[in-house]
Amino acid sequence: MIYEGQFGFRSEHSTEHALLAITQEAYKNLNAGKFTALVALDLQKAFDTVNKPNLLSKLKNLGINAEWFHSYLNDRTQMTKIEGQYSSPISTTLGVPQGSILGPTLFTTYINDLPNVVKYGKFFFFLLMTII
């Protein structure tokens, strides 16, 4: 179910594995006389960009009961703390909860079909989450 080029948040799929796969693909293309280009993207605040209805639809298409995830993702609020002062809570309309157990899995599910939109090329995903 998970795209073969997904290396983030998977056991035995480290940064080194991703780099080896990219290098092997480049050498394979070089030996076949093909052109290889690498485009690297760093999606800032990637978890915050997830469209919840689209994610729920993708979960449903995978045969997963999306109702439980609906209640997990919706009716959430966030606030900011600066120098001991909290802002007023506001509702979140996008994103999956960061720092949660399900966040990485839900984001991976959300982007899992991205390679289907590219006719030529191969995707290698590596997600790095840092919690401070």
PDB file of N, CA and C in Angstrom, residues 54-112:
ATOM      1  N   ASN A  54      -9.697  15.703   1.574  1.00  0.00           N
ATOM      2  CA  ASN A  54      -8.967  14.869   0.615  1.00  0.00           C
ATOM      3  C   ASN A  54      -8.314  13.675   1.310  1.00  0.00           C
ATOM      4  N   LEU A  55      -7.738  13.900   2.479  1.00  0.00           N
ATOM      5  CA  LEU A  55      -7.124  12.811   3.237  1.00  0.00           C
ATOM      6  C   LEU A  55      -8.175  11.769   3.613  1.00  0.00           C
ATOM      7  N   LEU A  56      -9.318  12.220   4.101  1.00  0.00           N
ATOM      8  CA  LEU A  56     -10.373  11.290   4.492  1.00  0.00           C
ATOM      9  C   LEU A  56     -10.873  10.485   3.290  1.00  0.00           C
ATOM     10  N   SER A  57     -10.936  11.125   2.135  1.00  0.00           N
ATOM     11  CA  SER A  57     -11.342  10.432   0.912  1.00  0.00           C
ATOM     12  C   SER A  57     -10.315   9.369   0.528  1.00  0.00           C
ATOM     13  N   LYS A  58      -9.054   9.702   0.667  1.00  0.00           N
ATOM     14  CA  LYS A  58      -7.995   8.736   0.352  1.00  0.00           C
ATOM     15  C   LYS A  58      -8.041   7.547   1.311  1.00  0.00           C
ATOM     16  N   LEU A  59      -8.279   7.807   2.579  1.00  0.00           N
ATOM     17  CA  LEU A  59      -8.394   6.716   3.549  1.00  0.00           C
ATOM     18  C   LEU A  59      -9.568   5.807   3.192  1.00  0.00           C
ATOM     19  N   LYS A  60     -10.684   6.427   2.828  1.00  0.00           N
ATOM     20  CA  LYS A  60     -11.871   5.657   2.455  1.00  0.00           C
ATOM     21  C   LYS A  60     -11.593   4.798   1.225  1.00  0.00           C
ATOM     22  N   ASN A  61     -10.887   5.361   0.230  1.00  0.00           N
ATOM     23  CA  ASN A  61     -10.550   4.617  -0.981  1.00  0.00           C
ATOM     24  C   ASN A  61      -9.614   3.442  -0.694  1.00  0.00           C
ATOM     25  N   LEU A  62      -8.871   3.529   0.401  1.00  0.00           N
ATOM     26  CA  LEU A  62      -7.995   2.426   0.806  1.00  0.00           C
ATOM     27  C   LEU A  62      -8.751   1.369   1.610  1.00  0.00           C
ATOM     28  N   GLY A  63     -10.041   1.601   1.821  1.00  0.00           N
ATOM     29  CA  GLY A  63     -10.848   0.643   2.567  1.00  0.00           C
ATOM     30  C   GLY A  63     -10.790   0.840   4.068  1.00  0.00           C
ATOM     31  N   ILE A  64     -10.346   2.011   4.484  1.00  0.00           N
ATOM     32  CA  ILE A  64     -10.225   2.315   5.908  1.00  0.00           C
ATOM     33  C   ILE A  64     -11.451   3.110   6.341  1.00  0.00           C
ATOM     34  N   ASN A  65     -12.021   2.767   7.467  1.00  0.00           N
ATOM     35  CA  ASN A  65     -13.168   3.495   7.995  1.00  0.00           C
ATOM     36  C   ASN A  65     -12.700   4.897   8.397  1.00  0.00           C
ATOM     37  N   ALA A  66     -13.072   5.878   7.590  1.00  0.00           N
ATOM     38  CA  ALA A  66     -12.591   7.246   7.785  1.00  0.00           C
ATOM     39  C   ALA A  66     -13.342   7.993   8.878  1.00  0.00           C
ATOM     40  N   GLU A  67     -14.438   7.442   9.390  1.00  0.00           N
ATOM     41  CA  GLU A  67     -15.219   8.146  10.412  1.00  0.00           C
ATOM     42  C   GLU A  67     -14.405   8.421  11.676  1.00  0.00           C
ATOM     43  N   TRP A  68     -13.629   7.439  12.106  1.00  0.00           N
ATOM     44  CA  TRP A  68     -12.813   7.638  13.302  1.00  0.00           C
ATOM     45  C   TRP A  68     -11.801   8.747  13.063  1.00  0.00           C
ATOM     46  N   PHE A  69     -11.193   8.755  11.881  1.00  0.00           N
ATOM     47  CA  PHE A  69     -10.210   9.786  11.572  1.00  0.00           C
ATOM     48  C   PHE A  69     -10.866  11.149  11.436  1.00  0.00           C
ATOM     49  N   HIS A  70     -12.103  11.177  10.998  1.00  0.00           N
ATOM     50  CA  HIS A  70     -12.834  12.444  10.887  1.00  0.00           C
ATOM     51  C   HIS A  70     -12.903  13.132  12.253  1.00  0.00           C
ATOM     52  N   SER A  71     -13.270  12.369  13.281  1.00  0.00           N
ATOM     53  CA  SER A  71     -13.368  12.969  14.610  1.00  0.00           C
ATOM     54  C   SER A  71     -11.984  13.321  15.169  1.00  0.00           C
ATOM     55  N   TYR A  72     -10.971  12.569  14.773  1.00  0.00           N
ATOM     56  CA  TYR A  72      -9.601  12.843  15.226  1.00  0.00           C
ATOM     57  C   TYR A  72      -9.057  14.127  14.590  1.00  0.00           C
ATOM     58  N   LEU A  73      -9.385  14.367  13.337  1.00  0.00           N
ATOM     59  CA  LEU A  73      -8.826  15.501  12.600  1.00  0.00           C
ATOM     60  C   LEU A  73      -9.613  16.798  12.757  1.00  0.00           C
ATOM     61  N   ASN A  74     -10.902  16.698  12.981  1.00  0.00           N
ATOM     62  CA  ASN A  74     -11.747  17.890  12.986  1.00  0.00           C
ATOM     63  C   ASN A  74     -12.045  18.389  14.399  1.00  0.00           C
ATOM     64  N   ASP A  75     -12.557  19.586  14.462  1.00  0.00           N
ATOM     65  CA  ASP A  75     -12.883  20.246  15.732  1.00  0.00           C
ATOM     66  C   ASP A  75     -11.659  20.370  16.636  1.00  0.00           C
ATOM     67  N   ARG A  76     -10.531  20.712  16.027  1.00  0.00           N
ATOM     68  CA  ARG A  76      -9.289  20.911  16.781  1.00  0.00           C
ATOM     69  C   ARG A  76      -8.992  22.413  16.839  1.00  0.00           C
ATOM     70  N   THR A  77      -8.312  22.808  17.897  1.00  0.00           N
ATOM     71  CA  THR A  77      -7.902  24.204  18.033  1.00  0.00           C
ATOM     72  C   THR A  77      -6.410  24.261  18.290  1.00  0.00           C
ATOM     73  N   GLN A  78      -5.863  25.446  18.104  1.00  0.00           N
ATOM     74  CA  GLN A  78      -4.452  25.657  18.403  1.00  0.00           C
ATOM     75  C   GLN A  78      -4.283  27.029  19.030  1.00  0.00           C
ATOM     76  N   MET A  79      -3.192  27.169  19.775  1.00  0.00           N
ATOM     77  CA  MET A  79      -2.872  28.465  20.365  1.00  0.00           C
ATOM     78  C   MET A  79      -1.357  28.577  20.460  1.00  0.00           C
ATOM     79  N   THR A  80      -0.891  29.769  20.709  1.00  0.00           N
ATOM     80  CA  THR A  80       0.534  30.052  20.802  1.00  0.00           C
ATOM     81  C   THR A  80       0.865  30.542  22.203  1.00  0.00           C
ATOM     82  N   LYS A  81       2.039  30.130  22.671  1.00  0.00           N
ATOM     83  CA  LYS A  81       2.504  30.590  23.973  1.00  0.00           C
ATOM     84  C   LYS A  81       3.789  31.390  23.762  1.00  0.00           C
ATOM     85  N   ILE A  82       3.764  32.648  24.175  1.00  0.00           N
ATOM     86  CA  ILE A  82       4.936  33.515  24.075  1.00  0.00           C
ATOM     87  C   ILE A  82       5.162  34.143  25.436  1.00  0.00           C
ATOM     88  N   GLU A  83       6.345  33.907  25.984  1.00  0.00           N
ATOM     89  CA  GLU A  83       6.728  34.446  27.287  1.00  0.00           C
ATOM     90  C   GLU A  83       5.660  34.189  28.340  1.00  0.00           C
ATOM     91  N   GLY A  84       5.136  32.975  28.357  1.00  0.00           N
ATOM     92  CA  GLY A  84       4.174  32.582  29.370  1.00  0.00           C
ATOM     93  C   GLY A  84       2.741  33.002  29.104  1.00  0.00           C
ATOM     94  N   GLN A  85       2.522  33.756  28.053  1.00  0.00           N
ATOM     95  CA  GLN A  85       1.175  34.227  27.704  1.00  0.00           C
ATOM     96  C   GLN A  85       0.619  33.389  26.556  1.00  0.00           C
ATOM     97  N   TYR A  86      -0.607  32.924  26.716  1.00  0.00           N
ATOM     98  CA  TYR A  86      -1.267  32.141  25.670  1.00  0.00           C
ATOM     99  C   TYR A  86      -2.168  33.035  24.833  1.00  0.00           C
ATOM    100  N   SER A  87      -2.169  32.756  23.531  1.00  0.00           N
ATOM    101  CA  SER A  87      -3.114  33.449  22.659  1.00  0.00           C
ATOM    102  C   SER A  87      -4.487  32.806  22.816  1.00  0.00           C
ATOM    103  N   SER A  88      -5.475  33.403  22.220  1.00  0.00           N
ATOM    104  CA  SER A  88      -6.809  32.801  22.198  1.00  0.00           C
ATOM    105  C   SER A  88      -6.772  31.598  21.256  1.00  0.00           C
ATOM    106  N   PRO A  89      -7.481  30.529  21.593  1.00  0.00           N
ATOM    107  CA  PRO A  89      -7.501  29.367  20.692  1.00  0.00           C
ATOM    108  C   PRO A  89      -8.266  29.681  19.400  1.00  0.00           C
ATOM    109  N   ILE A  90      -7.755  29.156  18.294  1.00  0.00           N
ATOM    110  CA  ILE A  90      -8.449  29.285  17.013  1.00  0.00           C
ATOM    111  C   ILE A  90      -8.620  27.892  16.416  1.00  0.00           C
ATOM    112  N   SER A  91      -9.656  27.734  15.618  1.00  0.00           N
ATOM    113  CA  SER A  91      -9.925  26.453  14.972  1.00  0.00           C
ATOM    114  C   SER A  91      -8.920  26.215  13.848  1.00  0.00           C
ATOM    115  N   THR A  92      -8.513  24.964  13.685  1.00  0.00           N
ATOM    116  CA  THR A  92      -7.643  24.606  12.572  1.00  0.00           C
ATOM    117  C   THR A  92      -8.511  24.054  11.450  1.00  0.00           C
ATOM    118  N   THR A  93      -8.204  24.451  10.233  1.00  0.00           N
ATOM    119  CA  THR A  93      -8.967  23.976   9.083  1.00  0.00           C
ATOM    120  C   THR A  93      -8.154  23.032   8.212  1.00  0.00           C
ATOM    121  N   LEU A  94      -6.853  23.081   8.340  1.00  0.00           N
ATOM    122  CA  LEU A  94      -5.966  22.227   7.552  1.00  0.00           C
ATOM    123  C   LEU A  94      -5.030  21.472   8.477  1.00  0.00           C
ATOM    124  N   GLY A  95      -4.436  20.426   7.966  1.00  0.00           N
ATOM    125  CA  GLY A  95      -3.344  19.773   8.651  1.00  0.00           C
ATOM    126  C   GLY A  95      -3.709  18.580   9.503  1.00  0.00           C
ATOM    127  N   VAL A  96      -2.646  17.855   9.835  1.00  0.00           N
ATOM    128  CA  VAL A  96      -2.739  16.737  10.773  1.00  0.00           C
ATOM    129  C   VAL A  96      -1.933  17.118  12.008  1.00  0.00           C
ATOM    130  N   PRO A  97      -2.308  16.617  13.174  1.00  0.00           N
ATOM    131  CA  PRO A  97      -1.607  16.994  14.407  1.00  0.00           C
ATOM    132  C   PRO A  97      -0.128  16.610  14.369  1.00  0.00           C
ATOM    133  N   GLN A  98       0.712  17.590  14.606  1.00  0.00           N
ATOM    134  CA  GLN A  98       2.150  17.337  14.665  1.00  0.00           C
ATOM    135  C   GLN A  98       2.507  16.819  16.044  1.00  0.00           C
ATOM    136  N   GLY A  99       3.503  15.948  16.089  1.00  0.00           N
ATOM    137  CA  GLY A  99       3.937  15.383  17.350  1.00  0.00           C
ATOM    138  C   GLY A  99       3.044  14.244  17.805  1.00  0.00           C
ATOM    139  N   SER A 100       2.098  13.863  16.961  1.00  0.00           N
ATOM    140  CA  SER A 100       1.201  12.761  17.303  1.00  0.00           C
ATOM    141  C   SER A 100       1.717  11.464  16.689  1.00  0.00           C
ATOM    142  N   ILE A 101       1.252  10.360  17.201  1.00  0.00           N
ATOM    143  CA  ILE A 101       1.634   9.057  16.662  1.00  0.00           C
ATOM    144  C   ILE A 101       1.099   8.888  15.238  1.00  0.00           C
ATOM    145  N   LEU A 102      -0.096   9.380  14.973  1.00  0.00           N
ATOM    146  CA  LEU A 102      -0.733   9.184  13.673  1.00  0.00           C
ATOM    147  C   LEU A 102      -0.315  10.207  12.620  1.00  0.00           C
ATOM    148  N   GLY A 103       0.231  11.344  13.025  1.00  0.00           N
ATOM    149  CA  GLY A 103       0.581  12.406  12.083  1.00  0.00           C
ATOM    150  C   GLY A 103       1.427  11.944  10.906  1.00  0.00           C
ATOM    151  N   PRO A 104       2.571  11.295  11.154  1.00  0.00           N
ATOM    152  CA  PRO A 104       3.408  10.843  10.031  1.00  0.00           C
ATOM    153  C   PRO A 104       2.697   9.847   9.110  1.00  0.00           C
ATOM    154  N   THR A 105       1.945   8.926   9.685  1.00  0.00           N
ATOM    155  CA  THR A 105       1.236   7.937   8.868  1.00  0.00           C
ATOM    156  C   THR A 105       0.170   8.602   8.012  1.00  0.00           C
ATOM    157  N   LEU A 106      -0.554   9.542   8.589  1.00  0.00           N
ATOM    158  CA  LEU A 106      -1.592  10.244   7.829  1.00  0.00           C
ATOM    159  C   LEU A 106      -0.982  11.098   6.727  1.00  0.00           C
ATOM    160  N   PHE A 107       0.129  11.764   6.996  1.00  0.00           N
ATOM    161  CA  PHE A 107       0.779  12.564   5.960  1.00  0.00           C
ATOM    162  C   PHE A 107       1.322  11.671   4.849  1.00  0.00           C
ATOM    163  N   THR A 108       1.917  10.552   5.223  1.00  0.00           N
ATOM    164  CA  THR A 108       2.421   9.601   4.229  1.00  0.00           C
ATOM    165  C   THR A 108       1.281   9.106   3.340  1.00  0.00           C
ATOM    166  N   THR A 109       0.141   8.818   3.937  1.00  0.00           N
ATOM    167  CA  THR A 109      -1.030   8.391   3.168  1.00  0.00           C
ATOM    168  C   THR A 109      -1.478   9.495   2.223  1.00  0.00           C
ATOM    169  N   TYR A 110      -1.436  10.727   2.686  1.00  0.00           N
ATOM    170  CA  TYR A 110      -1.881  11.876   1.896  1.00  0.00           C
ATOM    171  C   TYR A 110      -1.039  12.057   0.635  1.00  0.00           C
ATOM    172  N   ILE A 111       0.278  11.873   0.731  1.00  0.00           N
ATOM    173  CA  ILE A 111       1.160  12.097  -0.423  1.00  0.00           C
ATOM    174  C   ILE A 111       1.479  10.819  -1.184  1.00  0.00           C
ATOM    175  N   ASN A 112       0.968   9.690  -0.729  1.00  0.00           N
ATOM    176  CA  ASN A 112       1.337   8.388  -1.283  1.00  0.00           C
ATOM    177  C   ASN A 112       1.052   8.258  -2.780  1.00  0.00           C
TER     178      ASN A 112
END
